[in-house]
Short mmCIF file of C-alpha atoms and ligand atoms in Angstrom, two decimals:
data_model
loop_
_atom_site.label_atom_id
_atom_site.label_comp_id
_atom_site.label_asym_id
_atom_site.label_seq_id
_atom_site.Cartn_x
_atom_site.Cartn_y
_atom_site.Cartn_z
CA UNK A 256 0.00 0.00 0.00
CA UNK A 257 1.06 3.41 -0.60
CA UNK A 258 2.41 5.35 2.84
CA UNK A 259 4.52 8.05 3.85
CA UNK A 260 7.95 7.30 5.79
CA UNK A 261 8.76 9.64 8.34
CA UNK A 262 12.37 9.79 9.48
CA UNK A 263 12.56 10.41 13.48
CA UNK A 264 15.87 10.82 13.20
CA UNK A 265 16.26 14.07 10.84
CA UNK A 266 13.23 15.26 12.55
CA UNK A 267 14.92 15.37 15.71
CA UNK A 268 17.93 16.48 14.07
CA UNK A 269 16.27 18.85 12.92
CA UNK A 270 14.78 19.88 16.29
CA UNK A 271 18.17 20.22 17.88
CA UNK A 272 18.95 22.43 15.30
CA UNK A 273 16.89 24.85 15.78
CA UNK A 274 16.51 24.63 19.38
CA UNK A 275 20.36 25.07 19.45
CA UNK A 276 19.10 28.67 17.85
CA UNK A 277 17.41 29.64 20.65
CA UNK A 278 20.01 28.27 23.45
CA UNK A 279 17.56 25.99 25.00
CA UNK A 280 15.12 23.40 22.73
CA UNK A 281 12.50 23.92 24.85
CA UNK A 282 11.81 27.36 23.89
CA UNK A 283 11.00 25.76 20.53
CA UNK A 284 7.23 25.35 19.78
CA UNK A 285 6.27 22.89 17.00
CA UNK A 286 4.06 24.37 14.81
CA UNK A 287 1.47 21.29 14.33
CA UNK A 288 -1.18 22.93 12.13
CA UNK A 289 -3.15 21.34 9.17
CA UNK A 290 -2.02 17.69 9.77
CA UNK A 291 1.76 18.63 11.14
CA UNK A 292 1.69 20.11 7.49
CA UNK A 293 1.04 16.92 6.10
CA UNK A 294 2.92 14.94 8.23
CA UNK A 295 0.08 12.89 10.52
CA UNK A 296 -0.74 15.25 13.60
CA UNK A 297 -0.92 11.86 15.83
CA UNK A 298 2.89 10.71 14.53
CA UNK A 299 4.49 13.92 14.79
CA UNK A 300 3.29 15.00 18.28
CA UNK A 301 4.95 12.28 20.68
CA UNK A 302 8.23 12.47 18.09
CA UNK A 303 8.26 16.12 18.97
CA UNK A 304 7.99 15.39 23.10
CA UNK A 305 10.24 12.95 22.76
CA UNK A 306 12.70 15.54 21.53
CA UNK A 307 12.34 17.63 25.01
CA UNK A 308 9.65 19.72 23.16
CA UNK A 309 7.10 21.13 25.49
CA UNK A 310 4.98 23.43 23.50
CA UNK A 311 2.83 22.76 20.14
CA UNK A 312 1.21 25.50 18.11
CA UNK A 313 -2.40 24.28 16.14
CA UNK A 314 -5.07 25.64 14.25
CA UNK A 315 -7.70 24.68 16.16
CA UNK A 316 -9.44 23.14 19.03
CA UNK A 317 -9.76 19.56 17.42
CA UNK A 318 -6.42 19.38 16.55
CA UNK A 319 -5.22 20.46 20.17
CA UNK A 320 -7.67 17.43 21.49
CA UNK A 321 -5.88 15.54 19.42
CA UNK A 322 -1.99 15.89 21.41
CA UNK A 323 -2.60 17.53 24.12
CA UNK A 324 -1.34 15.02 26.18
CA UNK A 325 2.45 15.37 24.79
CA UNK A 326 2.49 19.19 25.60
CA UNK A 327 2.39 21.24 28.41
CA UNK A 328 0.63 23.93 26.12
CA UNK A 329 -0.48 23.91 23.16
CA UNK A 330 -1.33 27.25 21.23
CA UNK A 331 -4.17 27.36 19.59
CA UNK A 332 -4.41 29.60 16.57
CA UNK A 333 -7.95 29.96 15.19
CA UNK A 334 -10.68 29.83 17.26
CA UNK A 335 -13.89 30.63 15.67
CA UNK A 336 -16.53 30.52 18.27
CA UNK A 337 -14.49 32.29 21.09
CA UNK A 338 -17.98 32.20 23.65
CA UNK A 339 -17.68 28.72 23.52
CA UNK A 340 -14.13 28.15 23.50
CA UNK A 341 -12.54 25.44 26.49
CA UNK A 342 -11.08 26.50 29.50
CA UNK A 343 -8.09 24.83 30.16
CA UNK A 344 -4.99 25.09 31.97
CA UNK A 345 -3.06 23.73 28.65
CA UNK A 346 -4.94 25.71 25.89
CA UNK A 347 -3.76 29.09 25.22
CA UNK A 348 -6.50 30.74 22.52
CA UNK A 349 -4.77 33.39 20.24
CA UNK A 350 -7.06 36.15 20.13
CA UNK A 351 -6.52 38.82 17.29
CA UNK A 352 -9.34 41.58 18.12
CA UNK A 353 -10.76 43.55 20.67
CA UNK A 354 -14.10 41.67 19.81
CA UNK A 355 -12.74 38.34 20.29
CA UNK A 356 -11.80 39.53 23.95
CA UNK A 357 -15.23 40.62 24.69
CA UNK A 358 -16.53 36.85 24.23
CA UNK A 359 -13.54 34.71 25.52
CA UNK A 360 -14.86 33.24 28.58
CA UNK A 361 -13.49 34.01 31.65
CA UNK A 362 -10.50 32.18 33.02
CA UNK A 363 -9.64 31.49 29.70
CA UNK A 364 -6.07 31.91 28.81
CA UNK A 365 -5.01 33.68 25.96
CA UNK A 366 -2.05 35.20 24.04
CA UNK A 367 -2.64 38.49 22.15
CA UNK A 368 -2.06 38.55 18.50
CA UNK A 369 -0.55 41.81 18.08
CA UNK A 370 -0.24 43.05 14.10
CA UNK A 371 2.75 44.71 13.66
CA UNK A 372 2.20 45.44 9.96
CA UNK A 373 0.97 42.06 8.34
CA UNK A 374 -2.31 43.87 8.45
CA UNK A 375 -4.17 40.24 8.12
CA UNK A 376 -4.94 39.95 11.90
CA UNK A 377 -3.96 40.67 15.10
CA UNK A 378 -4.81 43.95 17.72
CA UNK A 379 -2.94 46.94 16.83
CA UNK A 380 0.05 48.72 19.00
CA UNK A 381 -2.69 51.53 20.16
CA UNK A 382 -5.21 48.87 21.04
CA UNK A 383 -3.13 47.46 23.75
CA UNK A 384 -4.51 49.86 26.40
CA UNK A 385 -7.90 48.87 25.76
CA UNK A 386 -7.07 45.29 25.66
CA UNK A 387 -4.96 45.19 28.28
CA UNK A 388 -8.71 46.95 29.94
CA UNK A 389 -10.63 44.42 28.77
CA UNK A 390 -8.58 41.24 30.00
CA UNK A 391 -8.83 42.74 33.30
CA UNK A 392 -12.08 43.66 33.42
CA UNK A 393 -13.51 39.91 32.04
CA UNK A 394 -10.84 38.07 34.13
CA UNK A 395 -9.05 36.53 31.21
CA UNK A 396 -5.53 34.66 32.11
CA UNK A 397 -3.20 36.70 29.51
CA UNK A 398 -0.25 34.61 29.53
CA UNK A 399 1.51 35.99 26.33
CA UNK A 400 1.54 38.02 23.25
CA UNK A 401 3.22 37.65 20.07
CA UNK A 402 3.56 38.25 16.23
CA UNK A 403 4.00 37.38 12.74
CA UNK A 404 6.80 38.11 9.88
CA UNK A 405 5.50 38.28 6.85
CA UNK A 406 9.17 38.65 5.02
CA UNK A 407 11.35 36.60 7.55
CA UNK A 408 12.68 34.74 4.38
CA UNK A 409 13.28 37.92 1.77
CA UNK A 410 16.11 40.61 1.69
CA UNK A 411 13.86 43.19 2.59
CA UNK A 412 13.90 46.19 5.63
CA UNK A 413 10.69 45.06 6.78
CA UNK A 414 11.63 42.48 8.94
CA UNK A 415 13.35 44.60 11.20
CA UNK A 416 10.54 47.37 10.94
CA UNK A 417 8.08 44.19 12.61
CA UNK A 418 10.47 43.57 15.47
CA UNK A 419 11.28 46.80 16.39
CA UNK A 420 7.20 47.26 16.33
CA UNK A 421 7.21 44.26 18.25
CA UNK A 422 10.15 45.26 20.73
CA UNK A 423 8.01 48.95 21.26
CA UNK A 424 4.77 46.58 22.35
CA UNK A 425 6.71 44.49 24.64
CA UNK A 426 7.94 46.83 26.65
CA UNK A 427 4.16 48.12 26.68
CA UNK A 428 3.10 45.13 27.31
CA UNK A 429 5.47 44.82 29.90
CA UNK A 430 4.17 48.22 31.58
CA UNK A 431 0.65 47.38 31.16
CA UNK A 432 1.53 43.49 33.23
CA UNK A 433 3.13 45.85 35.98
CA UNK A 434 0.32 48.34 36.20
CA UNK A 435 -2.57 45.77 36.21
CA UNK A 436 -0.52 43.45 38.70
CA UNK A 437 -0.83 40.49 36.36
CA UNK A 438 1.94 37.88 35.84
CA UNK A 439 4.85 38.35 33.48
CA UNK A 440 3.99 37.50 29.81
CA UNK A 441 5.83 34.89 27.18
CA UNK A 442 7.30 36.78 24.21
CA UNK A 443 7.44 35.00 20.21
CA UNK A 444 7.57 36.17 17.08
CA UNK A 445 10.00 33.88 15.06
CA UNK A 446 9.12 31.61 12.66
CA UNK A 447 11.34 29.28 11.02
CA UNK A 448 13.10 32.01 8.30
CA UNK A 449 13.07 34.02 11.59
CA UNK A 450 14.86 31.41 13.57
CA UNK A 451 17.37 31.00 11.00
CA UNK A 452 18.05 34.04 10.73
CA UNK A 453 19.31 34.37 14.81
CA UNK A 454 22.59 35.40 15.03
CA UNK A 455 23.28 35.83 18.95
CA UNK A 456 20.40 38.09 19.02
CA UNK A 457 17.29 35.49 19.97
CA UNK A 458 15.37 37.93 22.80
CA UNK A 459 12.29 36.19 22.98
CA UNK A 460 10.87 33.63 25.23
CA UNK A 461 9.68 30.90 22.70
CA UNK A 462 10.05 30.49 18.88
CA UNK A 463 7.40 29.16 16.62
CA UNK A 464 9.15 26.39 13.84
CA UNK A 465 7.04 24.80 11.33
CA UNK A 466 8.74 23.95 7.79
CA UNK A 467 12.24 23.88 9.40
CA UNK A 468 11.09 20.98 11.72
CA UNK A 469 10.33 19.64 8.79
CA UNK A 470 13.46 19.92 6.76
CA UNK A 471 12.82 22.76 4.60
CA UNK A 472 14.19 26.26 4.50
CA UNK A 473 13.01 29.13 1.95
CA UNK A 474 15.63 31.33 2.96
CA UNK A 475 17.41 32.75 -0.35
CA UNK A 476 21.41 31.45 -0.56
CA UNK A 477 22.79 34.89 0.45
CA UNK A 478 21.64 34.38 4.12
CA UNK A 479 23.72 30.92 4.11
CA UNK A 480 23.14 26.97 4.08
CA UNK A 481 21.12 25.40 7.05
CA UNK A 482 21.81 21.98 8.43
CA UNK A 483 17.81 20.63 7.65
CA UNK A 484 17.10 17.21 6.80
CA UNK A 485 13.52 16.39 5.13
CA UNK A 486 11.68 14.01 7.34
CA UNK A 487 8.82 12.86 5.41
CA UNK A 488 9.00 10.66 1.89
CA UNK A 489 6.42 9.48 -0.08
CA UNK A 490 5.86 5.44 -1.52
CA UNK A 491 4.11 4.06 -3.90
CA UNK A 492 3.51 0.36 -4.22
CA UNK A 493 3.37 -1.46 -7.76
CA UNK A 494 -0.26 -2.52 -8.47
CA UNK A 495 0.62 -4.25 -12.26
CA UNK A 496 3.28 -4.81 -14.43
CA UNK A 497 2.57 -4.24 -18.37
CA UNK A 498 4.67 -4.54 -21.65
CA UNK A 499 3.78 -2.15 -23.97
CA UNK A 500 4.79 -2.35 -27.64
CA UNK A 501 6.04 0.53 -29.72
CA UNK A 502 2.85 3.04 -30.44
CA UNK A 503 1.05 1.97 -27.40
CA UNK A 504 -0.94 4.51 -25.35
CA UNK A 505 -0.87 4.97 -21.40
CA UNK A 506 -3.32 6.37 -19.48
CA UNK A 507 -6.53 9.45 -20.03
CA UNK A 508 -6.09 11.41 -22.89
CA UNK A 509 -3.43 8.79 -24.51
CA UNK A 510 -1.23 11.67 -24.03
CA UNK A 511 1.70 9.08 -23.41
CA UNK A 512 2.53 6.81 -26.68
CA UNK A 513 5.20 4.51 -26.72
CA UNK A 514 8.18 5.25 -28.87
CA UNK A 515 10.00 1.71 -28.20
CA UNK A 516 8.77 -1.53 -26.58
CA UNK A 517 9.22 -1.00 -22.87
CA UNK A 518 8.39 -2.46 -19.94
CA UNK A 519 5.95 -0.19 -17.43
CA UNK A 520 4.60 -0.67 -14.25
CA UNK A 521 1.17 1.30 -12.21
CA UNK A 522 1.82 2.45 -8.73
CA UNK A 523 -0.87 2.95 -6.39
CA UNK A 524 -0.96 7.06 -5.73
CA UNK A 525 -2.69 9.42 -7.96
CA UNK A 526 -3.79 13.38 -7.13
CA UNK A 527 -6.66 11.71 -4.95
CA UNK A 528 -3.58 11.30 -2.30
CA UNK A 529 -2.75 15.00 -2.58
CA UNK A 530 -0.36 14.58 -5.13
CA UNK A 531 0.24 17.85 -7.43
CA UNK A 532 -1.65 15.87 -10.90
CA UNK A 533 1.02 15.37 -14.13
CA UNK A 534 -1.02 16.49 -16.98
CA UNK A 535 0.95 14.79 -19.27
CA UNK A 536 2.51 17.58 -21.09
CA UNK A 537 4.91 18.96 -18.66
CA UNK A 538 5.53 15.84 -16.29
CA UNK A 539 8.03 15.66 -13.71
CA UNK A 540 10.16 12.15 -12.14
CA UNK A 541 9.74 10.19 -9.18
CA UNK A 542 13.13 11.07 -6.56
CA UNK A 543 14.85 8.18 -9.04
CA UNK A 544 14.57 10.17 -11.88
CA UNK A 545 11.92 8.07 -13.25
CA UNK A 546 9.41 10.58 -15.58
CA UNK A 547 5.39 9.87 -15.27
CA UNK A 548 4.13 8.64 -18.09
CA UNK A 549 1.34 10.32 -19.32
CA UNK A 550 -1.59 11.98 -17.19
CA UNK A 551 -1.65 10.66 -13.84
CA UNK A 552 -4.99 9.05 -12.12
CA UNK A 553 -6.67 9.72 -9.46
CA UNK A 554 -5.37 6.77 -7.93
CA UNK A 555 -2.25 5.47 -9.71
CA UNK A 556 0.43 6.67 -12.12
CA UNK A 557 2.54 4.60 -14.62
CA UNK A 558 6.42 4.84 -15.11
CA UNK A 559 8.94 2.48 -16.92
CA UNK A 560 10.07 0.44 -13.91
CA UNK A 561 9.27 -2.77 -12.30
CA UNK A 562 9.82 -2.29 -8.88
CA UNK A 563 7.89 -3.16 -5.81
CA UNK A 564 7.91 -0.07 -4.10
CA UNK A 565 9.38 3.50 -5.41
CA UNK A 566 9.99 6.62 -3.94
CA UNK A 567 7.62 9.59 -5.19
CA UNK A 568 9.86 11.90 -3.53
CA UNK A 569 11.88 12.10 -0.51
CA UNK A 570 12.33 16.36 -0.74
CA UNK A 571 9.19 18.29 -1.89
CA UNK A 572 11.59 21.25 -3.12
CA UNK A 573 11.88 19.51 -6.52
CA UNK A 574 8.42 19.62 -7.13
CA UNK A 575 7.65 22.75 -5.45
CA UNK A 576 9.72 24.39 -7.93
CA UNK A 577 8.09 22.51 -11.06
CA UNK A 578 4.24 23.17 -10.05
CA UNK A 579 5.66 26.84 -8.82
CA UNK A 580 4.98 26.84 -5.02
CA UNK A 581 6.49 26.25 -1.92
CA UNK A 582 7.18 22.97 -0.33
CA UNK A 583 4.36 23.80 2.57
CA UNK A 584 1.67 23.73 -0.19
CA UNK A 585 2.68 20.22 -1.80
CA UNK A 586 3.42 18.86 1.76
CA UNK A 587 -0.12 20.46 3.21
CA UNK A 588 -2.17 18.91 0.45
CA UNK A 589 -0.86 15.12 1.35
CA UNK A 590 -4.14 12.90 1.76
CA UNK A 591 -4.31 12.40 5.72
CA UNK A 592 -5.60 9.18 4.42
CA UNK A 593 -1.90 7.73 4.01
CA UNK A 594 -0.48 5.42 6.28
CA UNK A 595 2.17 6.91 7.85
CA UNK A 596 4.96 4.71 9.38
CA UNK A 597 7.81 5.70 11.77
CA UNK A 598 11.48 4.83 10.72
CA UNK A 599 13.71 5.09 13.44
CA UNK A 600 17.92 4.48 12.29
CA UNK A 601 18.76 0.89 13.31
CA UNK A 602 21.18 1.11 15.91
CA UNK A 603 24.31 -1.36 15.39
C1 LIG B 1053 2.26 28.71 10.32
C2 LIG B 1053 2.74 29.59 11.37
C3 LIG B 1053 4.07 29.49 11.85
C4 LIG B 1053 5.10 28.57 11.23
O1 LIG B 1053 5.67 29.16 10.11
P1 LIG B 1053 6.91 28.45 9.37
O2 LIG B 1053 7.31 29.40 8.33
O3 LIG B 1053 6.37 27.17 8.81
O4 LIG B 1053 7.93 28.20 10.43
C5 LIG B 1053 4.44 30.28 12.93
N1 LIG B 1053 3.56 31.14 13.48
C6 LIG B 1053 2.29 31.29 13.04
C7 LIG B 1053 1.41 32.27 13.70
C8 LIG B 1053 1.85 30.53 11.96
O5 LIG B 1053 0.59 30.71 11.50
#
């Protein structure tokens, strides 16, 4: 059966890595959202805890169900029904408005979103007063506050324009804790381009890593090589063997015909798994340089080969660059359907 391989051993390589960013790993949070992007929420979680990880980041409040038992928090980013969100000592709700404060209940503990010129969400460096009002006044727990870069992996000014926003609101934030006798607040605002980036300068209390953890790094060449290792590779297992003679057709459309007799085999992944689809016209190759023939199927593609099992890919960057996006959007869109099995290095 087809199934996705997921290597513990770069991930926690990985981990190390970037935890040896911040000085300490366990001011790294795993960023868990949409499936572990693609990874298998359920597999990633206690490989992450295992690591000396003690914070996850999610979407929502069924993923954080889901491993909240690994963590001692777990962030949760999007909650859309804030009145009826769950109180809980290990849930921290990120909440991005003034309205959203108003209908947290209360108890409830929360980080503030603050927008420091992402301008897609988050409460703005003159709102803090009034937030800051509001927490107090509905007896939220605030517990933390943090940010976004929206150009942590360009050579642009505007990263530095967010932190030094987001240096001016901690020490406001800071302030406002002092004034309304409420306990000291956790700091982040890096993100994996972000944590990369450190140089001796980390100066908040937790970092947020998502596609690092992963293996991946979008950071352009001039900022230097990182020491990532992809953890998750893609299988495909042969379904039929078929011997095609010169001017035979393969697949929808025929838009593969045979130039030679050759020897072909089906494997059993198509773009129902999540797979980017091969139209047939500008295909790409499995990680062996094998080229799909044709269009691929919903459920299967063909290539010449007669293998048992073969690697689709074992690094999304390759295809990323042929379908023209970014490894998060080809490793996102895997099929939580497919098994996903553990490999751990054999120890000798
Ligand atoms: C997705 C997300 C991250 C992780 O970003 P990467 O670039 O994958 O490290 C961090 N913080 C927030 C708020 C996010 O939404």
């Amino acid at each position: 059966m087809a199934h996705i391989l997921l290597d513990f051993d770069a991930y926690k390589h990985n981990l190390e890595y970037l935890g040896s960013k911040l000085g300490d790993i366990s001011k790294l949070m795993v960023v868990l959202k949409d499936n572990a992007y693609g990874h298998g929420i359920k597999k990633i979680a206690p490989l992450a805890a295992a690591c000396g990880i003690k914070r996850a980041v999610v979407k929502n409040i069924s993923e954080a169900k889901k491993i909240m038992d690994f963590f001692d928090k777990v962030l949760i980013l999007i909650e859309s029904s804030p009145s009826k969100a769950l109180v809980h000592e290990k849930l921290i709700y990120a909440c991005d408005s003034l309205e959203a404060l108003e209908l947290f209940p209360p108890q409830c503990y929360i980080d503030l979103k603050l927008d420091t010129n992402m301008h897609r969400h988050g409460i703005l460096k003159e709102q803090i007063q009034q937030a800051f009002e509001i927490i107090v006044k509905r007896r939220l727990n605030l517990v933390g506050a943090f940010t976004h870069f929206y150009s942590a992996d360009m050579l642009r000014s505007d990263f530095f324009v967010q932190k030094k926003i987001f240096d001016e609101t901690k020490i406001t934030c800071k302030h406002l804790t002092q004034k309304y006798n409420l306990p000291p607040l956790c700091f982040h605002s890096r993100n994996s381009s972000a944590i990369l980036r450190i140089q001796d300068d980390f100066d908040d209390d937790f970092a947020r890593a998502g596609i690092a953890s992963y293996g991946y790094c979008d950071l352009p060449s001039e900022f230097g090589t990182f020491d990532l290792k992809p953890v998750l590779s893609l299988w495909a297992k042969k379904i039929c063997t078929k011997h095609l003679k010169k001017g035979d057709v393969v697949g929808y459309g025929a838009s593969f015909i045979a130039n030679e007799d050759m020897t072909i085999s089906s494997y059993d992944v198509g773009y129902g798994d999540g797979l980017f689809r091969q139209n047939g016209i500008n295909n790409t190759s499995t990680k062996q340089g094998l080229e799909f023939l044709g269009k691929m199927s919903m459920d299967c593609f063909s290539v010449k080969s007669t293998e048992e099992y073969i690697c689709v890919f074992d690094d999304v960057s390759k295809m990323a660059k042929h379908f023209n996006t970014i490894s998060y959007e080809i490793l996102t869109k895997l099929s939580p359907y497919l098994k996903k099995i553990v490999t751990y290095q054999t120890k000798s």
